[in-house]
CSV table of C-alpha atoms in Angstrom, one decimal:
chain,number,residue,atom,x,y,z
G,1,UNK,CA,-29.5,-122.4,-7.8
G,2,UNK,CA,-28.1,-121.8,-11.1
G,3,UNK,CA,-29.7,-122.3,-14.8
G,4,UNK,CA,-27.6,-125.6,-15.5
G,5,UNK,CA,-28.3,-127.1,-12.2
G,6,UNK,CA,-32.0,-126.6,-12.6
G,7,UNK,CA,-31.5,-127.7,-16.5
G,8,UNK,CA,-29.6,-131.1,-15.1
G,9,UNK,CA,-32.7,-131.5,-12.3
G,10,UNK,CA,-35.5,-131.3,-14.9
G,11,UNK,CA,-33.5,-133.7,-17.1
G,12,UNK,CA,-33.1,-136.3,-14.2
G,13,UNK,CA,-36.8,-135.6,-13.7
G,14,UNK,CA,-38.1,-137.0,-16.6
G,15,UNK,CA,-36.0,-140.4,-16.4
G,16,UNK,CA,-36.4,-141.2,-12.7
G,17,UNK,CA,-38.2,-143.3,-11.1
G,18,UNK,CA,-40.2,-143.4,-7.3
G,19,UNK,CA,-36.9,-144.1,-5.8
G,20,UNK,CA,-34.9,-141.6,-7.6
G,21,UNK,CA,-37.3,-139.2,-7.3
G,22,UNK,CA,-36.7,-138.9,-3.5
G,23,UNK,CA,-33.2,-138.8,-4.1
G,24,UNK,CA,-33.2,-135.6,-6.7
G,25,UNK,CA,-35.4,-133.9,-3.8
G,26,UNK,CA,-32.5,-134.4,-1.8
G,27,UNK,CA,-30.1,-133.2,-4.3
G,28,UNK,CA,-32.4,-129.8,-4.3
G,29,UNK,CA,-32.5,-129.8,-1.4
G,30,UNK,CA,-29.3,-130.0,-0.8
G,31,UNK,CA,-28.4,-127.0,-3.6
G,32,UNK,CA,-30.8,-124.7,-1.8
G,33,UNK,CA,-28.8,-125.3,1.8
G,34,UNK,CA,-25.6,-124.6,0.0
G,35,UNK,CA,-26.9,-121.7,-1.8
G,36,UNK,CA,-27.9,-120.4,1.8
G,37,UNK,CA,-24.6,-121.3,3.2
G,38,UNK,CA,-23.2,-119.0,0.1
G,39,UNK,CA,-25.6,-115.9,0.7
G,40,UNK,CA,-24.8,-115.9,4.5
G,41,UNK,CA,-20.8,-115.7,3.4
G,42,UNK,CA,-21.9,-113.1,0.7
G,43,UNK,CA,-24.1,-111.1,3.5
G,44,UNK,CA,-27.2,-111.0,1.5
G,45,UNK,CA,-29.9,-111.7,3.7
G,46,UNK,CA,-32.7,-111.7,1.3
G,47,UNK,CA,-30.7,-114.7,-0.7
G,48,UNK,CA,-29.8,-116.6,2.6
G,49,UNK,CA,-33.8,-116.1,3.8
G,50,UNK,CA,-35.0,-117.4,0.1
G,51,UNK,CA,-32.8,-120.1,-0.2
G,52,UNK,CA,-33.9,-121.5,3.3
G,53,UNK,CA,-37.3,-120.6,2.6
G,54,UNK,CA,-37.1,-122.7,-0.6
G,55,UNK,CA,-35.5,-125.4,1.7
G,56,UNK,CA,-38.1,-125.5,3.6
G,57,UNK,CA,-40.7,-126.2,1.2
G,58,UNK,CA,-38.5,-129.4,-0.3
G,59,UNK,CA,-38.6,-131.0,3.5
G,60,UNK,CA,-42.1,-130.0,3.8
G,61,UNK,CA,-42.7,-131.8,0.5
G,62,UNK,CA,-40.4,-134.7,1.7
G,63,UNK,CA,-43.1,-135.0,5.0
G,64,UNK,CA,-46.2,-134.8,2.8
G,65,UNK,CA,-45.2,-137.3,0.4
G,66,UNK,CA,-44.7,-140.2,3.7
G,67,UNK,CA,-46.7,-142.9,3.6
G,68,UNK,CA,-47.6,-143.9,7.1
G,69,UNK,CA,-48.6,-147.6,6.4
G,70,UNK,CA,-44.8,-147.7,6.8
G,71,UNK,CA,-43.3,-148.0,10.3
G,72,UNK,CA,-40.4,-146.4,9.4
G,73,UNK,CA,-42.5,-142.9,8.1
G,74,UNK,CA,-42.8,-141.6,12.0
G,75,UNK,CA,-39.2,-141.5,12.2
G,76,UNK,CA,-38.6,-139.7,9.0
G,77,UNK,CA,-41.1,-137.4,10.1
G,78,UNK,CA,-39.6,-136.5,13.1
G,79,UNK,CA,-36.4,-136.0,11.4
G,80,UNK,CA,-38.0,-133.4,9.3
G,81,UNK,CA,-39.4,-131.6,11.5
G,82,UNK,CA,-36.5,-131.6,13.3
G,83,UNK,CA,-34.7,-129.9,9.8
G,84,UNK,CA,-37.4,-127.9,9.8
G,85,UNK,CA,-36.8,-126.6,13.2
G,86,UNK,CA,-32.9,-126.1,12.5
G,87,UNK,CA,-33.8,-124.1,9.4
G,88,UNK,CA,-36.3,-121.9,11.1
G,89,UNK,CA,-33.5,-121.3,13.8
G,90,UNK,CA,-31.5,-120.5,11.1
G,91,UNK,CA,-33.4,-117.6,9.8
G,92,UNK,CA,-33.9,-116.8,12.9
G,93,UNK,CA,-30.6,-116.1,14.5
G,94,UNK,CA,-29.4,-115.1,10.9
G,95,UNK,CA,-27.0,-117.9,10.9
G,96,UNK,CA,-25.4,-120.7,9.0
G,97,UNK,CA,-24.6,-122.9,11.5
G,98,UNK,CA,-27.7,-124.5,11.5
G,99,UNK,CA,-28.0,-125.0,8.0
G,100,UNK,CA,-24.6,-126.9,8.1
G,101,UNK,CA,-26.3,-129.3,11.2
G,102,UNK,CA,-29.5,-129.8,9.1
G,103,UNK,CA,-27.2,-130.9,5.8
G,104,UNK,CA,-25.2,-133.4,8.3
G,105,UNK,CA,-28.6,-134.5,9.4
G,106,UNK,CA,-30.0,-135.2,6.0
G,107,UNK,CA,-26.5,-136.7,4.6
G,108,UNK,CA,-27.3,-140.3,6.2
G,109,UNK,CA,-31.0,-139.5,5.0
G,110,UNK,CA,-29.6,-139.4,1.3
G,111,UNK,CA,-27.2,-141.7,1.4
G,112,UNK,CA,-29.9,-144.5,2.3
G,113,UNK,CA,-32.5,-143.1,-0.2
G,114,UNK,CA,-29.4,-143.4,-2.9
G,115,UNK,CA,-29.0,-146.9,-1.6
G,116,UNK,CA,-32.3,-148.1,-2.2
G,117,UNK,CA,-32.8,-146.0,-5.8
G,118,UNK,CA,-29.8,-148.1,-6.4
G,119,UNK,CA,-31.8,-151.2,-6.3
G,120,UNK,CA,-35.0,-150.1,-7.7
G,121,UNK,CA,-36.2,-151.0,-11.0
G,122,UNK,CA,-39.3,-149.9,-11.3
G,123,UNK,CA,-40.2,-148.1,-14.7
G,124,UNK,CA,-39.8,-144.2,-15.3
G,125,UNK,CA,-43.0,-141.8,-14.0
G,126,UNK,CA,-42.6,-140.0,-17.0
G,127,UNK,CA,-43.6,-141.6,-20.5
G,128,UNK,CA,-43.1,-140.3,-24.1
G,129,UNK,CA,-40.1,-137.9,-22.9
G,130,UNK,CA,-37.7,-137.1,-25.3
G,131,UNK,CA,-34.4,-138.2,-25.1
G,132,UNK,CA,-31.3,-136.1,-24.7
G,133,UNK,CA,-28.0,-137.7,-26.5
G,134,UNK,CA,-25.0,-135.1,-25.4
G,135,UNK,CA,-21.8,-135.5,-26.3
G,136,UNK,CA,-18.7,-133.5,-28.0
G,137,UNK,CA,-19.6,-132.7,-31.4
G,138,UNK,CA,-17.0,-131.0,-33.8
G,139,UNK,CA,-16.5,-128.3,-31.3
G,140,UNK,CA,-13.1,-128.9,-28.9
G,141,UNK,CA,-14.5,-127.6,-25.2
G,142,UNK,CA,-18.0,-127.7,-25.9
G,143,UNK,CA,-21.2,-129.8,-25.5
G,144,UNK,CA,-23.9,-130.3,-27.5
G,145,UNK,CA,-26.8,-131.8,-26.6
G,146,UNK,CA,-29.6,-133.1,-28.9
G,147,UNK,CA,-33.3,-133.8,-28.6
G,148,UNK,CA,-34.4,-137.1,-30.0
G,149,UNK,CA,-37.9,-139.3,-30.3
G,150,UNK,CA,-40.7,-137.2,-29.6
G,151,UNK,CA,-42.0,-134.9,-32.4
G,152,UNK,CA,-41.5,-130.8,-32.5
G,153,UNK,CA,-44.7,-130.0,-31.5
G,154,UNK,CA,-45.3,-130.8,-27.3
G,155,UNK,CA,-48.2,-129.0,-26.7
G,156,UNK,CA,-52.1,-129.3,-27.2
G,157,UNK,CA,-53.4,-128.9,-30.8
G,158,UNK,CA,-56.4,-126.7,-31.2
């Protein structure tokens, strides 16, 4: 995954709420698969094995975060564990063919979860974040991005 993509996930991060928060799992989940799928074309292992690894963890975070009180949960989780299973395979027979079935798999997955984050409006996890105003700024193929609200100093004062 590269720097920006990780620099637009953390920045989604701090505005989202529960149901966007499922939905930016998705979306890194969805950047390791194709990072994988990249590696394997590139024939470096190593890559192709960490970016499934990575992978991995997401959908195992995606089955820890269920909440079984929900009838629907049992079928997520076996859909996961199913994804789980095609990226193990993957690995396995050092192959990207399975990590192109788990991402047509998940693709319904994601498109309900973006369905229903559509209609939430619950209020953002985070509080106090600061807020990020980007736009073109006196310089012709360039953006800038500014910091605003919260004051310089983030951290603990001792």
């Amino acid at each position: 995954m590269t720097q920006e993509k990780k620099q637009e996930l953390t920045r989604r991060l701090t505005y989202c709420n529960r149901g966007e928060m499922v939905v930016i799992m998705y979306d890194i989940l969805f950047a390791y698969l194709d990072d994988g799928i990249q590696a394997k074309e590139e024939q470096d292992y190593q890559s192709f094995k960490y970016a499934v690894n990575r992978a991995e963890q997401v959908v195992n975070r995606l089955m820890q975060d269920l909440n079984f009180e929900y009838e629907i949960s049992g079928s997520l989780y076996a859909e996961y564990q199913f994804v789980n299973k095609l990226l193990s395979m993957a690995v396995y027979k050092n192959s990207s063919q399975n990590l192109e079935d788990a991402k047509r798999v998940l693709k319904n997955l994601y498109d309900a979860f973006k369905e229903v984050a559509r209609q939430d409006t619950s209020e953002p996890l985070m509080r106090h974040t600061q807020q990020v105003v980007a736009g073109m700024t006196y310089q012709r193929g360039s953006l800038t991005e500014t910091l605003q609200g919260s004051e310089s100093s983030r951290g603990f004062l001792a």
